[in-house]
Coordinates of C-alpha atoms in Angstrom, one line a residue:
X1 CA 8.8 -9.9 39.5
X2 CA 7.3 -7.3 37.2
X3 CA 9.1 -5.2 35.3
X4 CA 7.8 -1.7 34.0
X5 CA 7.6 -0.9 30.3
X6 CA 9.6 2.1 29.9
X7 CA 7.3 5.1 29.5
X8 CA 6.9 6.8 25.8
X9 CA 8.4 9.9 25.5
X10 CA 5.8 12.8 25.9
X11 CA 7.1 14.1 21.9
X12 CA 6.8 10.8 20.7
X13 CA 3.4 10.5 22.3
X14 CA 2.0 14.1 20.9
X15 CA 3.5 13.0 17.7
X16 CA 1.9 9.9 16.9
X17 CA -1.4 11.1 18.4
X18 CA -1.3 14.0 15.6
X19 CA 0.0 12.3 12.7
X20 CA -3.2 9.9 13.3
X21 CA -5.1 13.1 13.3
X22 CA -3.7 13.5 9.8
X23 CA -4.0 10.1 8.6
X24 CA -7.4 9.8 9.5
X25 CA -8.9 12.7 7.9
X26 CA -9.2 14.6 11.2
X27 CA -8.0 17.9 9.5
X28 CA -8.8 19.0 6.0
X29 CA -6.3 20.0 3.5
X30 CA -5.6 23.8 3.6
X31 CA -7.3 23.5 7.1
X32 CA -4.5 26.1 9.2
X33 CA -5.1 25.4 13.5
X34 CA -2.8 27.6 15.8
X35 CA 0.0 25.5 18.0
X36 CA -1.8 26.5 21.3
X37 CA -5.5 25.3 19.9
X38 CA -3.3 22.2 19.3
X39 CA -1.6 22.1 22.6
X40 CA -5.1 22.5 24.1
X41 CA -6.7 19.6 22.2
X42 CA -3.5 17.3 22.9
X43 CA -3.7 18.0 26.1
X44 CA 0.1 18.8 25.9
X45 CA 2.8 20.8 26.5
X46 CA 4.0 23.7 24.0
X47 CA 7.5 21.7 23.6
X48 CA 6.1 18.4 22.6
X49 CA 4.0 19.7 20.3
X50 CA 6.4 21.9 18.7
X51 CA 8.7 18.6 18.3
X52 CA 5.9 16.9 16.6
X53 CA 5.1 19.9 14.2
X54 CA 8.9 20.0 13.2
X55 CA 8.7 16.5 12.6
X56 CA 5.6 16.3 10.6
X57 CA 6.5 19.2 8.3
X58 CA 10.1 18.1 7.5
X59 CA 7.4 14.8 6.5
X60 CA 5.6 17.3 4.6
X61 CA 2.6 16.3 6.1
X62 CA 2.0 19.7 7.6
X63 CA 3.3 23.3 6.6
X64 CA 3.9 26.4 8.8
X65 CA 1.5 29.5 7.9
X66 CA 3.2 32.3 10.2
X67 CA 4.7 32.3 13.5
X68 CA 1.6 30.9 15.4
X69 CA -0.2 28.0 13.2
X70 CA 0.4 25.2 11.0
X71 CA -1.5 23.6 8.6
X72 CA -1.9 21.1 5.8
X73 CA -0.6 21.2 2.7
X74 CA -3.1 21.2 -0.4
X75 CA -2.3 18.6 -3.1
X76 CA -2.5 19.9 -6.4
X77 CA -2.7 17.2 -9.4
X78 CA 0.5 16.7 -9.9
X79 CA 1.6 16.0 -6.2
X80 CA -1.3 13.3 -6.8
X81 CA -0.1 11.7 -9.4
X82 CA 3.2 11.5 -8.6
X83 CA 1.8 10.0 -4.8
X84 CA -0.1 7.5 -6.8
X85 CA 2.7 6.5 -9.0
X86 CA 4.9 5.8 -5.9
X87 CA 1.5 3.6 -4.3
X88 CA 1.5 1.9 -6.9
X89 CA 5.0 1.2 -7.6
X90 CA 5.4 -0.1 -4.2
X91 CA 2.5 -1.4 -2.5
X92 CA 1.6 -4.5 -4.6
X93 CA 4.9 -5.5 -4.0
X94 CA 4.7 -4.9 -0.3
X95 CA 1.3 -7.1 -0.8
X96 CA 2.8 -9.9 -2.3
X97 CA 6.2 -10.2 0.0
X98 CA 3.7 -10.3 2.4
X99 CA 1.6 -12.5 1.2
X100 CA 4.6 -15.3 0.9
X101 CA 5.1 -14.9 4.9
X102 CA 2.0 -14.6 5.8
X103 CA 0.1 -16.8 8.4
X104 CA -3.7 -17.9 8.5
X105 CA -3.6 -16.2 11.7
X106 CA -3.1 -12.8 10.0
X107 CA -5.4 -13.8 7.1
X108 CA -8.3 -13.8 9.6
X109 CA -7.2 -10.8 11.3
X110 CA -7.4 -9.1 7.8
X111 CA -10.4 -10.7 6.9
X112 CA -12.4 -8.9 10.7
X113 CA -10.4 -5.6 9.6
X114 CA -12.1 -5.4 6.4
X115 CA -15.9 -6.3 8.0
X116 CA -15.2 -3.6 10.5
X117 CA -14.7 -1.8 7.4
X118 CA -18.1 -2.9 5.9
X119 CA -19.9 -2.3 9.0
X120 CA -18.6 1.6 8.6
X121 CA -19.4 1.6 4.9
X122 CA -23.1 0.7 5.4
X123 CA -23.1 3.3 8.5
X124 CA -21.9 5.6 6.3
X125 CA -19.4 6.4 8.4
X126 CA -16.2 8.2 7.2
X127 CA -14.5 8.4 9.9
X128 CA -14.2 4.9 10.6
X129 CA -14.1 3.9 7.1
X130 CA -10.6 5.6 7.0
X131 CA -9.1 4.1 9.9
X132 CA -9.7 0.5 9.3
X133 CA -8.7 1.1 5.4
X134 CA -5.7 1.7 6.9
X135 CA -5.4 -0.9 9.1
X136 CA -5.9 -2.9 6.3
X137 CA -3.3 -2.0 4.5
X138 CA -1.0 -1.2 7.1
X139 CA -1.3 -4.6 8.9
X140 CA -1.0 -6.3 5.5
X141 CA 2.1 -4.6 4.7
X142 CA 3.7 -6.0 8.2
X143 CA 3.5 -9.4 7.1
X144 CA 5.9 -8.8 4.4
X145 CA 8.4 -7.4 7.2
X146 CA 10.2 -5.2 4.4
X147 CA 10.6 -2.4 7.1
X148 CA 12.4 0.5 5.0
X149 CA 9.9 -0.1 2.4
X150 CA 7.0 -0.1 5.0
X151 CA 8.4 3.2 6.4
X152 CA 8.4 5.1 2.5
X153 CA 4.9 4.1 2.1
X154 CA 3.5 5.3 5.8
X155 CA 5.2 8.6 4.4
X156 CA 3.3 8.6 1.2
X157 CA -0.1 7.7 3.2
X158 CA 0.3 10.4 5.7
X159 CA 0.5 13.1 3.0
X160 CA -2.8 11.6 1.3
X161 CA -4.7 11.0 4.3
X162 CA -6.5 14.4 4.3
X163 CA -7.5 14.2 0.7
X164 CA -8.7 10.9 1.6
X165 CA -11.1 12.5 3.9
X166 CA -12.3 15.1 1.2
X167 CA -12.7 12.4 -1.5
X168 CA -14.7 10.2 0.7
X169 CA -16.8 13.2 1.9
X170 CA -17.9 14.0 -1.7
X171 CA -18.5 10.5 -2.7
X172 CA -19.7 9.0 0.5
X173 CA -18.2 5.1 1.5
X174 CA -20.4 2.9 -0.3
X175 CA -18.8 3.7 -4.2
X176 CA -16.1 1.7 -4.6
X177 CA -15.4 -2.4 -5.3
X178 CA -14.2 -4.1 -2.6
X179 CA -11.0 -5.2 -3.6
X180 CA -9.8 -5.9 -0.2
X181 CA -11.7 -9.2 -0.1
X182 CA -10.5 -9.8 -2.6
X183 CA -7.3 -9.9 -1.8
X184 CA -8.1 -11.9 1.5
X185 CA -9.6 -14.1 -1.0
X186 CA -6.4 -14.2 -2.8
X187 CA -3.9 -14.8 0.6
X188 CA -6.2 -17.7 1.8
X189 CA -5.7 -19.7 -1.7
X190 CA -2.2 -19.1 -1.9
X191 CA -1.9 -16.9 -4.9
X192 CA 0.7 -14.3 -4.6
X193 CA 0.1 -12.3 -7.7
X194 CA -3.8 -11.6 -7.2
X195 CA -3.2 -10.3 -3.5
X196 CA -0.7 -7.9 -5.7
X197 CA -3.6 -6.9 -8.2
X198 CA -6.2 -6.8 -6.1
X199 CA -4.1 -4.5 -4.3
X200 CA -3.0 -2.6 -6.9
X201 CA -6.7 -1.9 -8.4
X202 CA -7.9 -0.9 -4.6
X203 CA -5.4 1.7 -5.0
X204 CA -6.2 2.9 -8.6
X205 CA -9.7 3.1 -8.1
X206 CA -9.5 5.3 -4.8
X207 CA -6.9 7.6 -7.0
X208 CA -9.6 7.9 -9.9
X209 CA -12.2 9.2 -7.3
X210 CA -9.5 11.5 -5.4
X211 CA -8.9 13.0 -8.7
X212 CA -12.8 13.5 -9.7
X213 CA -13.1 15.0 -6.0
X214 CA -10.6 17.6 -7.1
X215 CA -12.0 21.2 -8.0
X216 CA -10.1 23.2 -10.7

């Protein structure tokens, strides 16, 4: 007998479709949109989309500009630092709980994430670039199933996701070290404390360039 999944809620739905929007670069910092343009490109109804607006701006991932549209926040340099201090603080731990659980199985799933990632880099192609960096990270970080610190650091990748986008569109994808292999490099031979630095200097070295990206 098969049983049906039970369907996603349509406010669930909306919101996960728009806070990949955000991760991913698809809107620009200071970009405003109105609800309804929003509504029209979700393909959704006003209420779901309302839900996921209230949801994404008590996340601070988006802010409401009058009555009728929302937009993202601009960082300023001390929003970044402090968003790179909490990275940091957390994520090569993350890396190396994870990299005590993890299995060879996940290793090689890492290790095609990141040539996906190459593939875009040589492309040139933004876009994709950003979604399979975090992929990377993201599907590292499960390993280490350390769920409420998982959940902390989606929240501090969704409010950097945009100036991700603007970083990457200034420098291009082909300008930094790739630290990821590194790191797979690192998981593969056992040793816990280089997937944490390799990790740690992936995420100081995309914070230098956000920073340099940064107009005063």
């Amino acid at each position: 007998m098969n049983v049906e999944m039970p369907k996603e809620p349509a406010h669930q739905t909306v919101y996960r479709r728009l806070r990949d929007m955000i991760l991913c670069g698809e809107m620009e910092p200071g970009q405003a949109v109105t609800i309804q343009g929003l509504v029209a490109e979700l393909d959704a109804g006003m209420t779901p989309v309302r839900e996921a607006i209230r949801r994404l701006t008590s996340e601070h991932a988006l802010e409401f500009k009058d009555n009728r549209r929302v937009g993202l926040p601009v960082l300023n340099r001390a929003e970044i630092d402090e968003i790179s201090f909490a990275r940091l603080a957390l994520e090569p731990q993350l890396a190396m709980w994870a990299a005590a659980k993890i299995t060879p199985e996940q290793i090689d799933q890492l290790a095609a994430i990141d040539e996906d990632l190459n593939r875009a880099i040589d492309r040139g192609d933004i876009q994709t670039y950003l979604i399979q960096n975090y992929r990377f990270h993201s599907t590292l970080y499960a390993a280490s199933q350390a769920a409420t610190v998982i959940a902390l650091v989606d929240a501090l990748w969704l409010r950097l996701g945009p100036s991700l986008r603007v970083m990457r569109g200034r420098f291009g994808t082909a300008s930094l070290d790739d630290r990821h292999a590194v790191a797979v490099e690192a998981l593969r031979s056992g040793d816990i404390p280089a997937v944490g630095d390799a990790i740690r200097l992936d995420i100081e070295q995309g914070f230098n360039q956000i920073r340099l990206s940064m107009r005063d």
